[in-house]
Amino acid sequence: MRADPLGFALVRLGVIDVGSNTVHLLVLDAHPGAHPWPVTSMKWTLRLAEQIGPGGTLTAAGADALVDAVREAHAESERIGADDLLAFATSAVREATNSATVLDRVRAEAGVDLQVLTGVDEARLTFFAVRRWFGWSAGTLLVLDIGGGSLEVACGIDESPDVALSVPLGAGRLTREWLSADPPSAAELAGLTEHVGGLLDDVLAELGSVRPDRAVATSKTFRSLARLAGAAPSGAGIRVPRSLTRTGLHQVLGFVRRIPSAGLAELDGVSAARAHQLLAGGVVAEQALSRLELAAVDLCPWALREGVILRRLDWLRGT
């Protein structure tokens, strides 16, 4: 524990986020009432959602890569002097049939107790981060987050949503299960679209007649799609307003569906590690906006990771 120039107690917090595509280490400094300031950020691309073998197990190669990445992240957080360390995992680890064995390995070999979040946890924490970003003036929020393994949906007027859902509509999962050709055939896309629409019917039933004052999207998938539709590049900064219209999204999908993943990786805003799953994520995004009757969504730079951080900081402050 240290103090800032004004004498406030300063916490250096390390966060290890094990997602379906990457392991991300973020170390930041924060004190009560202040914006948390990043100290360092590191990423390891593992694509765990694609390392699920027969029977639903995380492959030996995937488990080895996870242990190595978490060990390196832990060592870096200690080197940089983190006072506190949070480590959490989402759908890829959560749904692996050998997750208990993998978590034991991470604990024994990397020295990190990796906490597995439920899908509803993800939805609630992401919603919390979005609420903190936009504030109370946003009214009733509807939040959509497309991950590698699942789609999270949350809606409400408070900091905790009234409805929080997680459905298996992640971009990595759908690419693995539905799209074999690159680019995929019309038949594959039609099957995927029908599958996505069917699961979203259940989401609509859960949301009922709720009509949000503001619809918000988070995640790399939505950011990439918005960039291709003309939103400001990442270099413009996180505070520049960005949005994605249903019309713009439809136009983006019209050309994305015809381009191999190697070509997509060359487009501004699309990372090479995620290019192959952009189309599946785009189908989820378009179906969600269409079935929820949303003309557009605003993009929020804060998501699950920030929700976890903000909850931890509130706890450390005793609030």
Short mmCIF file of N, CA and C in Angstrom, two decimals, residues 88 117-131 154 159 161 164 302-312:
data_model
loop_
_atom_site.label_atom_id
_atom_site.label_comp_id
_atom_site.label_asym_id
_atom_site.label_seq_id
_atom_site.Cartn_x
_atom_site.Cartn_y
_atom_site.Cartn_z
N PHE A 88 -9.68 -14.24 -12.76
CA PHE A 88 -10.96 -14.85 -13.06
C PHE A 88 -10.97 -15.42 -14.47
N LEU A 117 -16.20 -17.38 -13.19
CA LEU A 117 -17.45 -16.63 -13.14
C LEU A 117 -18.55 -17.38 -13.87
N THR A 118 -19.76 -17.32 -13.36
CA THR A 118 -20.90 -17.84 -14.10
C THR A 118 -21.25 -16.86 -15.22
N GLY A 119 -22.07 -17.32 -16.17
CA GLY A 119 -22.50 -16.43 -17.24
C GLY A 119 -23.31 -15.26 -16.71
N VAL A 120 -24.14 -15.52 -15.71
CA VAL A 120 -24.93 -14.43 -15.11
C VAL A 120 -24.01 -13.45 -14.39
N ASP A 121 -22.96 -13.96 -13.72
CA ASP A 121 -21.97 -13.07 -13.12
C ASP A 121 -21.39 -12.13 -14.17
N GLU A 122 -21.02 -12.70 -15.32
CA GLU A 122 -20.46 -11.90 -16.40
C GLU A 122 -21.42 -10.79 -16.83
N ALA A 123 -22.68 -11.17 -17.02
CA ALA A 123 -23.68 -10.19 -17.46
C ALA A 123 -23.85 -9.08 -16.44
N ARG A 124 -23.91 -9.44 -15.16
CA ARG A 124 -24.12 -8.45 -14.11
C ARG A 124 -22.92 -7.51 -13.97
N LEU A 125 -21.72 -8.06 -13.99
CA LEU A 125 -20.52 -7.24 -13.82
C LEU A 125 -20.29 -6.34 -15.03
N THR A 126 -20.59 -6.84 -16.22
CA THR A 126 -20.47 -6.00 -17.41
C THR A 126 -21.47 -4.85 -17.36
N PHE A 127 -22.69 -5.16 -16.97
CA PHE A 127 -23.72 -4.13 -16.82
C PHE A 127 -23.28 -3.07 -15.82
N PHE A 128 -22.71 -3.50 -14.70
CA PHE A 128 -22.24 -2.59 -13.66
C PHE A 128 -21.19 -1.62 -14.22
N ALA A 129 -20.26 -2.14 -15.02
CA ALA A 129 -19.23 -1.29 -15.60
C ALA A 129 -19.85 -0.28 -16.57
N VAL A 130 -20.80 -0.73 -17.38
CA VAL A 130 -21.44 0.17 -18.34
C VAL A 130 -22.23 1.25 -17.61
N ARG A 131 -22.92 0.88 -16.54
CA ARG A 131 -23.65 1.89 -15.74
C ARG A 131 -22.69 2.93 -15.20
N ALA A 154 -28.01 -7.92 -20.43
CA ALA A 154 -28.50 -7.43 -19.13
C ALA A 154 -29.28 -6.15 -19.34
N GLU A 159 -27.62 -0.07 -10.62
CA GLU A 159 -26.28 -0.58 -10.89
C GLU A 159 -26.28 -2.09 -11.05
N PRO A 161 -28.53 -5.16 -12.66
CA PRO A 161 -29.62 -5.26 -13.64
C PRO A 161 -30.82 -6.03 -13.11
N ALA A 164 -30.48 -10.50 -16.16
CA ALA A 164 -29.11 -10.81 -16.57
C ALA A 164 -29.10 -12.21 -17.14
N TRP A 302 -15.76 0.20 -21.41
CA TRP A 302 -15.68 -0.63 -20.20
C TRP A 302 -16.59 -1.84 -20.35
N ALA A 303 -16.11 -2.97 -19.80
CA ALA A 303 -16.89 -4.21 -19.87
C ALA A 303 -16.61 -5.05 -18.63
N LEU A 304 -16.55 -6.37 -18.81
CA LEU A 304 -16.44 -7.29 -17.67
C LEU A 304 -15.23 -6.98 -16.79
N ARG A 305 -14.06 -6.84 -17.40
CA ARG A 305 -12.85 -6.62 -16.62
C ARG A 305 -12.99 -5.39 -15.72
N GLU A 306 -13.50 -4.31 -16.29
CA GLU A 306 -13.67 -3.09 -15.50
C GLU A 306 -14.72 -3.28 -14.42
N GLY A 307 -15.76 -4.08 -14.71
CA GLY A 307 -16.76 -4.36 -13.69
C GLY A 307 -16.16 -5.08 -12.50
N VAL A 308 -15.30 -6.06 -12.76
CA VAL A 308 -14.61 -6.78 -11.68
C VAL A 308 -13.73 -5.82 -10.88
N ILE A 309 -13.01 -4.97 -11.58
CA ILE A 309 -12.12 -4.01 -10.91
C ILE A 309 -12.91 -3.05 -10.04
N LEU A 310 -13.98 -2.49 -10.59
CA LEU A 310 -14.77 -1.51 -9.84
C LEU A 310 -15.43 -2.13 -8.62
N ARG A 311 -15.90 -3.36 -8.74
CA ARG A 311 -16.48 -4.05 -7.59
C ARG A 311 -15.43 -4.26 -6.50
N ARG A 312 -14.23 -4.64 -6.91
CA ARG A 312 -13.15 -4.86 -5.95
C ARG A 312 -12.77 -3.55 -5.25
#
